[in-house]
Amino acid sequence: MNPPKIKEIIKDIKEGKYNIPEFQRGFVWSPQQVRDLAESIWKEYPIGVILVWEGEHTPKVGDYHKFTSWILDGQQRMTSFCILYGIKPPWWNEREQPWDKILEKYNIMVKVNKDLTGLEFAVANPVRKKDRKWIPIRELLNMDDEKLRKLVKEISTDEEYFPEGAQALKNDPQWLELTSEKTRDKIRDLLKNLKEKLEKYEVTFLKTTHDVDDVIEIFDRVNTKGTKVKEADIMVALLSIEHQGWIRDEFLPFLVDLKEEFGFELDPNFVIRMLSAISPKRTVRLSEVGKEFWSREFDLNKYWKRTRESLTTISKILNDFGILSTDIMVSKYVLIPLVALYEKFEDDFDRNKALYWFILATWDGRYSSMSATKISEDLKSIGNSVSFEDAIKKLLNKLQVEGKIKKEDVLKDYTKDRFMRFLLYLTIYNNGAIDWKQKVKIGFVGKDTRFSEFKPQWHHFFPKNVLKKYNEKLSEEDKIREEEINSLANITILNPKQRVFKTEPHDYIKKHNITEEMLKQQFIPVEEELWHVENYRRFLERRAELLVDGINRFLDSLRKGLG
């Protein structure tokens, strides 16, 4: 039996003969990758095997009963075929990514090259969209012979396709007709050839009819461009098969709501690890979590309810402290033990002490990457603790940082220390700082409305251009170095997407009516002589003193009672 052609695959997709298991990731290919796939088909390069799962062991639930083949490996290519044809596949999550926007973003175009011997492929941009020689592949595939004839006639008269030196004859009707006819034949042949290849290219399918356990093992061994499927992917796979419909109907909608309400964009696999951290085994390792975790006997609703409610509460608490998006965090992995800590000790959970540990764990770098060993170790400590105080002290004892900021910490180049930027922002936010231009609280667009997916705007109190211009007057020995210009002690915070100040502070402070109280909120010295560029180094020293005092007082307020 011959492999199916792409046009036949598209027909089968439209008829609902293919779908993807819930444990498969969403569409992640870039427009360039879709463009490369189209060119590969044109050049008759191999595009790999599609692995599908068929038979009595496949999931059958709800609307899914009609699907006979489940795509285990090849979803990106199958979805790309649909994009090229403009056909929305049945597995598409419209809420996550509207299909119309995908078609706009992934508009792959083709153009006959200048010498009429080949084709160029590209992603659409405003210039190409206005150039009649660039044709959307989606339109080409849906053209009948008459529409193709009209298109070819239109573009064949473009000057780019005239023979070298013949532009002067473009107004000669007889010559133009003769030349255009030859050009039309070549353009038509190339476009028809492309259309035919995109319809008749044969795709190799490999089918398996194994049971669930074998399919998970197959899924585990499948490699995509050298990247092995992660352990958490397998957890998602197992849960989605044994608890069919849960990923689609409960889990993924919650993640969308979490992002919309709190600005926290978390990967599904990451949150599954959170669920396993709250399960009876309190681990993030698949090898330790036990088969009961993904079996139908596992009380998924019970533990998911705990995870969902704990993560929601922690997200709200972090929002209250100014962590308004995951982008602000240095590492999101610290969330796993934090959520487990709240779930275990909800009744005596102390948000201040929890944030203190959160900050120090971030500073320590304990969760700078997904270390299953360290996280599982800390989860065990939480599970074995008799109280919140006991747990938080155990977690703090694992850290190597003192919990006190020194002057040299705030004189560092802010671009090279993400944690210190994070701590500066938290301290300023929790000091009630008002945006100097918008006159609303940092992180807010109005009195009671927070920014969605907020990112602070880092502003040089002494603007870079002012300091560099002043440097021109100084000897080489006295020049202000780049790391001094970028010192954290020269950084203040504004709400995002604003024009920065360009003049000396003594000028813009008065011009924008920045009050003494607003300056104190960001630990800016209020002595006016320090706002002049010739006193920049004195300003840095004084601001550093104020910042060290302010940050340490903030940390002390959080750790109060810990001893």
Coordinates of C-alpha atoms in Angstrom, one line a residue:
M1 CA 0.0 0.0 0.0
N2 CA 1.4 3.4 -1.0
P3 CA 2.0 6.1 1.6
P4 CA -0.8 8.7 1.7
K5 CA -0.4 11.9 -0.2
I6 CA -0.7 15.3 1.6
K7 CA -4.0 16.1 -0.1
E8 CA -5.4 12.8 1.1
I9 CA -4.1 13.5 4.6
I10 CA -5.9 16.9 4.5
K11 CA -9.1 15.1 3.5
D12 CA -8.8 12.6 6.3
I13 CA -8.1 15.4 8.8
K14 CA -11.2 17.3 7.7
E15 CA -13.2 14.0 8.1
G16 CA -11.9 13.6 11.7
K17 CA -9.7 10.6 11.1
Y18 CA -6.7 12.1 13.0
N19 CA -6.4 13.7 16.4
I20 CA -3.6 14.2 19.0
P21 CA -3.6 12.8 22.5
E22 CA -4.0 15.3 25.3
F23 CA -0.5 14.8 26.4
Q24 CA 0.9 16.2 23.2
R25 CA 2.3 19.7 23.4
G26 CA 0.6 22.5 21.4
F27 CA 1.8 23.9 18.1
V28 CA 5.3 25.4 18.7
W29 CA 6.9 25.6 15.3
S30 CA 7.9 29.1 14.1
P31 CA 6.7 30.5 10.7
Q32 CA 10.2 29.9 9.4
Q33 CA 9.9 26.2 10.2
V34 CA 6.6 26.0 8.3
R35 CA 8.3 27.8 5.4
D36 CA 11.2 25.3 5.5
L37 CA 8.7 22.4 5.4
A38 CA 7.0 23.8 2.2
E39 CA 10.4 24.3 0.6
S40 CA 11.5 20.7 1.6
I41 CA 8.4 19.3 -0.1
W42 CA 9.1 21.4 -3.2
K43 CA 12.7 20.1 -3.3
E44 CA 11.5 16.5 -2.6
Y45 CA 13.6 16.3 0.6
P46 CA 12.5 13.7 3.2
I47 CA 10.4 15.2 6.0
G48 CA 10.4 12.3 8.4
V49 CA 7.9 9.7 9.5
I50 CA 4.5 10.4 11.2
L51 CA 4.0 8.0 14.1
V52 CA 0.3 7.2 14.8
W53 CA -1.6 5.1 17.3
E54 CA -4.5 3.0 16.2
G55 CA -6.7 0.1 17.4
E56 CA -8.7 -0.9 20.5
H57 CA -6.3 0.6 23.0
T58 CA -6.7 4.2 21.9
P59 CA -8.6 6.6 24.1
K60 CA -12.3 6.9 23.3
V61 CA -14.1 9.5 25.2
G62 CA -16.7 12.2 24.4
D63 CA -16.3 13.6 20.9
Y64 CA -13.1 11.6 20.5
H65 CA -14.8 8.4 19.7
K66 CA -14.9 9.2 16.0
F67 CA -11.1 9.5 15.7
T68 CA -9.4 6.4 14.6
S69 CA -5.7 7.5 14.5
W70 CA -3.8 9.4 17.2
I71 CA -0.7 11.3 16.2
L72 CA 2.1 10.4 18.6
D73 CA 5.0 12.0 16.7
G74 CA 4.5 14.4 13.8
Q75 CA 1.9 16.9 15.2
Q76 CA 4.0 19.9 14.1
R77 CA 4.2 18.7 10.5
M78 CA 0.5 17.6 10.4
T79 CA -0.6 21.0 11.8
S80 CA 1.8 22.7 9.3
F81 CA 0.0 20.9 6.4
C82 CA -3.3 22.3 7.7
I83 CA -1.8 25.8 7.9
L84 CA -0.5 25.6 4.3
Y85 CA -4.0 24.5 3.2
G86 CA -5.9 26.9 5.5
I87 CA -7.8 24.0 7.2
K88 CA -8.3 24.2 11.0
P89 CA -7.5 20.7 12.4
P90 CA -9.9 19.2 15.0
W91 CA -7.2 19.2 17.7
W92 CA -6.7 22.9 17.5
N93 CA -7.3 24.8 20.8
E94 CA -9.0 28.0 19.6
R95 CA -9.0 29.5 23.1
E96 CA -5.2 29.2 23.4
Q97 CA -4.4 30.5 19.8
P98 CA -7.2 31.8 17.5
W99 CA -6.9 30.1 14.2
D100 CA -7.3 33.3 12.2
K101 CA -4.3 34.8 13.9
I102 CA -2.3 31.7 13.2
L103 CA -3.1 31.9 9.5
E104 CA -2.1 35.5 9.5
K105 CA 1.2 34.9 11.3
Y106 CA 2.0 31.8 9.3
N107 CA 1.3 33.2 5.9
I108 CA 3.9 31.4 3.7
M109 CA 4.5 32.9 0.3
V110 CA 6.2 31.8 -2.9
K111 CA 7.7 33.7 -5.8
V112 CA 9.1 32.6 -9.1
N113 CA 12.7 33.7 -9.2
K114 CA 14.0 36.4 -11.6
D115 CA 15.5 33.9 -14.2
L116 CA 12.3 31.8 -14.2
T117 CA 14.2 28.7 -13.2
G118 CA 13.0 28.1 -9.6
L119 CA 11.0 29.3 -6.6
E120 CA 11.7 31.4 -3.6
F121 CA 9.9 30.8 -0.3
A122 CA 9.4 33.3 2.5
V123 CA 7.2 34.3 5.4
A124 CA 4.8 37.2 4.5
N125 CA 5.7 40.7 5.5
P126 CA 4.1 44.1 4.5
V127 CA 6.4 44.5 1.5
R128 CA 5.8 41.0 0.1
K129 CA 2.0 41.4 0.7
K130 CA 2.0 44.4 -1.7
D131 CA 4.2 42.7 -4.3
R132 CA 2.0 40.8 -6.8
K133 CA 4.8 38.4 -7.6
W134 CA 4.6 37.0 -4.0
I135 CA 1.8 34.5 -3.8
P136 CA 0.4 33.0 -0.6
I137 CA 0.7 29.2 -0.8
R138 CA -2.7 28.8 0.8
E139 CA -4.3 30.7 -2.1
L140 CA -2.3 28.8 -4.7
L141 CA -3.5 25.4 -3.2
N142 CA -7.1 26.5 -3.4
M143 CA -7.0 27.8 -7.0
D144 CA -8.6 26.1 -9.9
D145 CA -7.0 26.2 -13.4
E146 CA -8.9 29.4 -14.4
K147 CA -7.8 31.4 -11.4
L148 CA -4.2 30.2 -11.8
R149 CA -4.3 31.2 -15.5
K150 CA -5.4 34.8 -14.5
L151 CA -2.8 35.0 -11.8
V152 CA 0.0 33.9 -14.1
K153 CA -1.1 36.4 -16.8
E154 CA -1.0 39.2 -14.3
I155 CA 2.4 38.6 -12.9
S156 CA 4.1 37.6 -16.2
T157 CA 4.1 41.3 -17.3
D158 CA 6.1 42.4 -14.3
E159 CA 9.4 44.1 -15.4
E160 CA 11.4 41.8 -13.2
Y161 CA 10.8 39.0 -15.7
F162 CA 11.9 41.0 -18.7
P163 CA 15.1 39.8 -20.5
E164 CA 18.2 41.7 -19.6
G165 CA 18.3 45.1 -21.3
A166 CA 14.8 44.8 -22.7
Q167 CA 13.0 47.2 -20.3
A168 CA 13.1 49.8 -23.1
L169 CA 10.7 47.7 -25.2
K170 CA 8.1 47.4 -22.5
N171 CA 5.7 49.7 -24.3
D172 CA 5.9 47.7 -27.5
P173 CA 2.6 45.7 -27.5
Q174 CA 3.8 43.1 -30.0
W175 CA 7.1 42.5 -28.2
L176 CA 5.3 42.5 -24.9
E177 CA 2.8 39.9 -25.9
L178 CA 5.5 37.6 -27.4
T179 CA 7.7 37.9 -24.3
S180 CA 4.9 37.6 -21.8
E181 CA 3.7 34.4 -23.5
K182 CA 7.1 32.7 -23.0
T183 CA 7.2 34.0 -19.4
R184 CA 3.7 32.8 -18.7
D185 CA 4.5 29.3 -19.7
K186 CA 7.5 29.1 -17.4
I187 CA 5.7 30.7 -14.4
R188 CA 2.7 28.5 -14.9
D189 CA 4.8 25.4 -15.1
L190 CA 6.6 26.3 -11.9
L191 CA 3.5 27.1 -9.9
K192 CA 1.6 24.1 -11.2
N193 CA 4.5 21.9 -10.3
L194 CA 4.6 23.3 -6.7
K195 CA 0.8 22.9 -6.4
E196 CA 1.1 19.3 -7.6
K197 CA 4.0 18.5 -5.2
L198 CA 2.1 20.0 -2.2
E199 CA -0.8 17.8 -3.1
K200 CA 0.9 14.6 -4.1
Y201 CA 3.9 14.4 -1.9
E202 CA 3.8 11.0 -0.2
V203 CA 4.2 11.0 3.6
T204 CA 5.4 7.9 5.4
F205 CA 3.3 6.8 8.3
L206 CA 4.4 4.3 11.0
K207 CA 1.4 2.7 12.9
T208 CA 1.3 1.1 16.3
T209 CA -1.6 -0.7 17.9
H210 CA 0.1 -1.3 21.3
D211 CA -1.5 -0.9 24.7
V212 CA -1.2 2.3 26.8
D213 CA 2.0 1.3 28.7
D214 CA 3.8 0.5 25.5
V215 CA 2.7 3.7 23.8
I216 CA 4.0 5.7 26.7
E217 CA 7.3 4.0 26.3
I218 CA 7.3 4.7 22.6
F219 CA 6.4 8.3 23.3
D220 CA 9.3 8.5 25.8
R221 CA 11.8 7.3 23.2
V222 CA 10.7 9.5 20.4
N223 CA 13.2 12.3 19.7
T224 CA 12.4 15.5 18.0
K225 CA 15.5 17.3 16.6
G226 CA 17.6 15.6 19.3
T227 CA 15.5 16.7 22.3
K228 CA 14.3 13.8 24.4
V229 CA 10.8 13.9 25.8
K230 CA 11.0 15.1 29.4
E231 CA 9.9 13.2 32.4
A232 CA 7.1 15.6 33.1
D233 CA 5.8 15.0 29.6
I234 CA 5.3 11.4 30.5
M235 CA 3.5 12.4 33.7
V236 CA 1.1 14.5 31.5
A237 CA 0.8 11.5 29.1
L238 CA -0.2 9.1 31.8
L239 CA -2.7 11.3 33.5
S240 CA -4.3 12.3 30.2
I241 CA -4.8 8.7 29.2
E242 CA -6.1 7.4 32.5
H243 CA -8.2 10.5 33.2
Q244 CA -9.5 11.3 29.8
G245 CA -10.8 14.8 29.2
W246 CA -9.2 16.2 32.3
I247 CA -6.3 17.9 30.6
R248 CA -8.5 19.5 28.0
D249 CA -11.5 20.4 30.2
E250 CA -10.0 21.2 33.6
F251 CA -6.2 21.6 33.5
L252 CA -5.5 23.8 30.4
P253 CA -8.4 26.2 31.0
F254 CA -7.0 26.8 34.6
L255 CA -3.6 27.7 33.2
V256 CA -5.2 30.2 30.8
D257 CA -7.1 31.8 33.7
L258 CA -4.0 31.9 35.8
K259 CA -2.2 33.9 33.2
E260 CA -5.2 36.3 32.6
E261 CA -5.9 36.9 36.3
F262 CA -2.4 36.9 37.9
G263 CA 0.0 37.3 34.9
F264 CA 1.6 33.9 35.7
E265 CA 2.4 31.9 32.5
L266 CA 3.3 28.4 33.6
D267 CA 4.1 25.4 31.4
P268 CA 1.7 22.5 31.7
N269 CA 4.6 20.2 32.6
F270 CA 5.7 22.5 35.4
V271 CA 2.2 22.5 37.0
I272 CA 2.0 18.7 36.7
R273 CA 5.2 18.6 38.8
M274 CA 3.4 20.8 41.3
L275 CA 0.6 18.3 41.4
S276 CA 3.0 15.5 42.0
A277 CA 4.7 17.6 44.8
I278 CA 1.3 17.7 46.6
S279 CA 0.4 14.1 46.0
P280 CA 1.1 11.6 48.8
K281 CA 4.6 10.8 47.7
R282 CA 5.6 14.5 47.7
T283 CA 8.2 14.3 44.9
V284 CA 8.7 15.6 41.4
R285 CA 10.4 12.5 40.1
L286 CA 8.4 10.0 37.9
S287 CA 10.5 7.2 39.3
E288 CA 9.4 8.0 42.9
V289 CA 5.8 9.2 42.4
G290 CA 4.5 5.6 41.9
K291 CA 2.1 4.1 39.4
E292 CA -0.9 5.0 41.6
F293 CA -0.3 8.7 40.7
W294 CA -1.5 8.1 37.1
S295 CA -3.8 5.2 37.7
R296 CA -7.6 5.5 37.7
E297 CA -7.5 4.7 41.4
F298 CA -5.6 8.0 42.1
D299 CA -8.0 10.6 43.5
L300 CA -7.1 13.2 40.9
N301 CA -9.9 15.5 41.7
K302 CA -8.9 15.7 45.4
Y303 CA -5.2 16.5 44.7
W304 CA -5.9 18.7 41.7
K305 CA -8.3 20.8 43.9
R306 CA -5.6 21.2 46.5
T307 CA -3.0 22.2 43.9
R308 CA -5.3 24.6 42.0
E309 CA -6.4 26.3 45.2
S310 CA -2.9 26.5 46.6
L311 CA -1.4 27.8 43.4
T312 CA -4.2 30.4 43.1
T313 CA -3.7 31.6 46.7
I314 CA 0.1 31.8 46.3
S315 CA -0.3 33.7 43.0
K316 CA -2.6 36.2 44.8
I317 CA -0.1 36.6 47.6
L318 CA 2.8 37.2 45.2
N319 CA 0.7 39.7 43.3
D320 CA 0.1 41.6 46.6
F321 CA 3.8 41.8 47.1
G322 CA 4.4 43.1 43.6
I323 CA 5.3 39.9 41.7
L324 CA 2.8 40.6 39.0
S325 CA 4.1 38.2 36.3
T326 CA 6.4 35.2 36.0
D327 CA 8.8 37.5 34.0
I328 CA 9.6 39.4 37.2
M329 CA 10.8 36.2 39.0
V330 CA 14.4 35.2 38.7
S331 CA 13.4 31.5 38.7
K332 CA 9.9 30.0 38.7
Y333 CA 11.0 26.7 40.2
V334 CA 10.8 28.1 43.7
L335 CA 7.1 28.1 43.2
I336 CA 6.9 24.3 43.6
P337 CA 8.0 24.1 47.2
L338 CA 6.2 27.4 48.0
V339 CA 2.9 26.0 46.8
A340 CA 3.5 22.7 48.7
L341 CA 4.4 24.7 51.8
Y342 CA 1.0 26.6 51.6
E343 CA -0.9 23.4 50.9
K344 CA 0.6 21.6 53.9
F345 CA 0.3 24.5 56.4
E346 CA -2.6 26.6 55.1
D347 CA -4.0 27.4 58.6
D348 CA -0.7 28.9 60.0
F349 CA 0.9 29.9 56.8
D350 CA 2.8 33.2 57.3
R351 CA 3.0 35.1 54.0
N352 CA 5.8 37.4 55.2
K353 CA 8.1 34.6 56.3
A354 CA 7.2 32.6 53.2
L355 CA 8.2 35.6 51.0
Y356 CA 11.4 36.0 53.0
W357 CA 12.3 32.4 52.3
F358 CA 11.2 32.9 48.6
I359 CA 13.6 35.8 48.3
L360 CA 16.6 34.1 50.0
A361 CA 16.1 30.9 48.1
T362 CA 16.2 33.0 44.9
W363 CA 19.3 34.8 46.1
D364 CA 21.0 31.5 47.0
G365 CA 20.2 30.1 43.5
R366 CA 18.9 26.9 44.9
Y367 CA 16.2 26.7 42.3
S368 CA 18.1 28.4 39.4
S369 CA 17.3 25.3 37.3
M370 CA 14.9 22.4 37.5
S371 CA 16.8 20.3 40.0
A372 CA 14.5 17.4 40.8
T373 CA 16.9 16.3 43.6
K374 CA 16.8 19.6 45.5
I375 CA 13.1 20.1 45.0
S376 CA 12.2 16.6 46.1
E377 CA 14.6 16.9 49.1
D378 CA 12.8 20.2 50.2
L379 CA 9.4 18.6 49.6
K380 CA 10.3 15.8 52.0
S381 CA 11.4 18.4 54.6
I382 CA 8.1 20.2 54.3
G383 CA 6.2 16.8 54.5
N384 CA 8.1 15.8 57.7
S385 CA 7.7 19.2 59.4
V386 CA 5.2 19.5 62.3
S387 CA 4.4 23.2 61.7
F388 CA 4.9 26.1 59.3
E389 CA 7.7 27.6 61.5
D390 CA 9.4 24.2 61.6
A391 CA 9.3 23.8 57.8
I392 CA 10.4 27.4 57.1
K393 CA 13.4 27.0 59.4
K394 CA 14.4 23.7 57.8
L395 CA 14.2 25.3 54.3
L396 CA 16.2 28.4 55.4
N397 CA 19.0 26.2 57.0
K398 CA 19.7 24.7 53.5
L399 CA 20.6 28.1 52.1
Q400 CA 24.1 29.7 52.0
V401 CA 23.2 33.4 52.0
E402 CA 23.2 35.7 55.1
G403 CA 20.0 37.6 54.4
K404 CA 21.7 41.0 54.7
I405 CA 22.6 43.4 51.8
K406 CA 25.9 45.2 51.8
K407 CA 26.9 48.4 50.0
E408 CA 28.9 46.7 47.4
D409 CA 25.8 44.7 46.4
V410 CA 23.9 47.8 45.3
L411 CA 27.0 49.4 43.5
K412 CA 27.2 46.5 41.0
D413 CA 26.3 46.9 37.4
Y414 CA 22.5 46.3 37.4
T415 CA 22.6 44.6 34.0
K416 CA 24.7 41.8 35.4
D417 CA 22.8 40.9 38.5
R418 CA 19.2 39.8 37.9
F419 CA 18.5 39.0 41.6
M420 CA 19.5 42.5 42.8
R421 CA 17.2 44.0 40.2
F422 CA 14.5 41.8 41.5
L423 CA 15.1 42.8 45.1
L424 CA 15.4 46.5 44.2
Y425 CA 12.0 46.3 42.5
L426 CA 10.3 44.4 45.4
T427 CA 11.7 46.8 48.0
I428 CA 10.5 49.9 46.0
Y429 CA 7.1 48.3 45.2
N430 CA 6.5 47.5 48.8
N431 CA 7.6 51.0 49.9
G432 CA 4.4 52.2 48.0
A433 CA 6.3 53.9 45.2
I434 CA 4.4 56.1 42.8
D435 CA 5.3 56.3 39.1
W436 CA 7.0 59.7 38.5
K437 CA 5.2 60.3 35.3
Q438 CA 1.8 58.7 35.5
K439 CA 1.4 59.5 39.2
V440 CA -0.1 56.0 39.9
K441 CA 1.4 53.2 42.0
I442 CA 4.1 51.3 40.3
G443 CA 2.6 48.2 38.6
F444 CA -0.8 49.9 38.2
V445 CA -2.6 51.5 35.3
G446 CA -5.1 53.1 37.5
K447 CA -6.0 53.3 41.2
D448 CA -7.2 49.7 41.5
T449 CA -6.2 48.1 38.2
R450 CA -2.9 46.3 37.9
F451 CA -0.9 45.9 34.7
S452 CA -1.4 42.7 32.8
E453 CA 1.9 40.8 32.6
F454 CA 3.8 43.7 34.2
K455 CA 7.5 44.3 33.6
P456 CA 9.2 47.2 35.4
Q457 CA 11.0 49.7 33.3
W458 CA 14.5 50.3 34.6
H459 CA 15.4 54.0 34.5
H460 CA 18.8 55.6 35.1
F461 CA 18.3 58.4 37.6
F462 CA 21.2 60.2 36.0
P463 CA 20.5 59.4 32.3
K464 CA 23.3 57.6 30.4
N465 CA 23.4 60.4 27.8
V466 CA 24.0 63.0 30.5
L467 CA 26.8 61.0 32.1
K468 CA 28.5 60.2 28.8
K469 CA 28.3 63.9 27.7
Y470 CA 29.8 64.9 31.1
N471 CA 32.6 62.4 30.5
E472 CA 33.8 64.4 27.5
K473 CA 34.9 67.1 29.9
L474 CA 36.9 64.7 32.1
S475 CA 40.4 63.4 31.9
E476 CA 40.8 59.7 31.0
E477 CA 41.6 59.0 34.6
D478 CA 38.5 60.7 36.0
K479 CA 35.9 59.4 33.5
I480 CA 32.8 57.7 34.9
R481 CA 33.1 54.0 34.0
E482 CA 30.3 52.0 32.3
E483 CA 29.8 49.9 35.4
E484 CA 29.4 53.1 37.5
I485 CA 26.9 54.5 35.0
N486 CA 24.9 51.2 35.2
S487 CA 25.3 50.9 39.0
L488 CA 22.1 49.6 40.7
A489 CA 22.4 52.7 42.9
N490 CA 21.6 54.8 39.7
I491 CA 18.5 52.8 38.9
T492 CA 14.9 53.8 39.6
I493 CA 11.7 52.1 38.5
L494 CA 8.9 53.4 36.2
N495 CA 5.9 51.7 34.8
P496 CA 6.5 50.1 31.3
K497 CA 6.6 51.7 27.9
Q498 CA 7.4 55.3 28.8
R499 CA 9.9 57.8 27.5
V500 CA 12.8 58.0 29.8
F501 CA 14.1 61.3 31.2
K502 CA 16.9 62.8 29.1
T503 CA 18.1 65.7 31.2
E504 CA 19.9 66.1 34.6
P505 CA 17.7 65.1 37.6
H506 CA 17.6 68.7 39.0
D507 CA 15.9 69.7 35.8
Y508 CA 13.3 66.8 35.2
I509 CA 12.4 66.5 38.9
K510 CA 11.0 70.1 38.9
K511 CA 9.6 69.8 35.4
H512 CA 7.6 66.7 36.2
N513 CA 6.7 67.7 39.7
I514 CA 8.4 64.8 41.4
T515 CA 7.8 65.4 45.0
E516 CA 10.2 64.7 47.9
E517 CA 7.9 61.9 49.1
M518 CA 8.1 60.2 45.6
L519 CA 11.9 60.4 45.8
K520 CA 12.0 58.9 49.3
Q521 CA 9.8 56.0 48.1
Q522 CA 12.6 55.0 45.8
F523 CA 15.4 55.8 48.3
I524 CA 16.7 58.8 46.3
P525 CA 18.7 61.4 48.3
V526 CA 16.7 64.6 48.6
E527 CA 19.7 66.9 48.9
E528 CA 19.5 68.9 45.7
E529 CA 23.2 69.4 45.2
L530 CA 23.4 65.6 44.6
W531 CA 21.1 65.9 41.6
H532 CA 23.9 67.7 39.6
V533 CA 26.1 65.6 37.3
E534 CA 29.4 66.9 38.8
N535 CA 28.3 65.3 42.1
Y536 CA 27.4 61.9 40.5
R537 CA 29.8 59.8 42.6
R538 CA 28.7 61.4 45.8
F539 CA 25.1 60.7 44.7
L540 CA 26.0 57.0 44.2
E541 CA 27.5 56.7 47.6
R542 CA 24.5 58.3 49.3
R543 CA 21.9 56.4 47.3
A544 CA 23.8 53.1 48.1
E545 CA 23.5 53.9 51.8
L546 CA 19.8 54.6 51.5
L547 CA 19.2 51.4 49.5
V548 CA 21.1 49.1 51.8
D549 CA 19.1 50.5 54.8
G550 CA 15.8 50.3 52.9
I551 CA 16.3 46.8 51.5
N552 CA 17.5 45.4 54.9
R553 CA 14.6 47.0 56.7
F554 CA 12.2 45.4 54.1
L555 CA 13.9 42.0 54.7
D556 CA 13.8 42.4 58.5
S557 CA 10.1 43.2 58.3
L558 CA 9.5 39.9 56.5
R559 CA 11.6 37.7 58.8
K560 CA 10.2 39.2 62.0
G561 CA 9.7 36.4 64.6
L562 CA 12.1 33.9 63.0
G563 CA 14.8 34.5 65.5

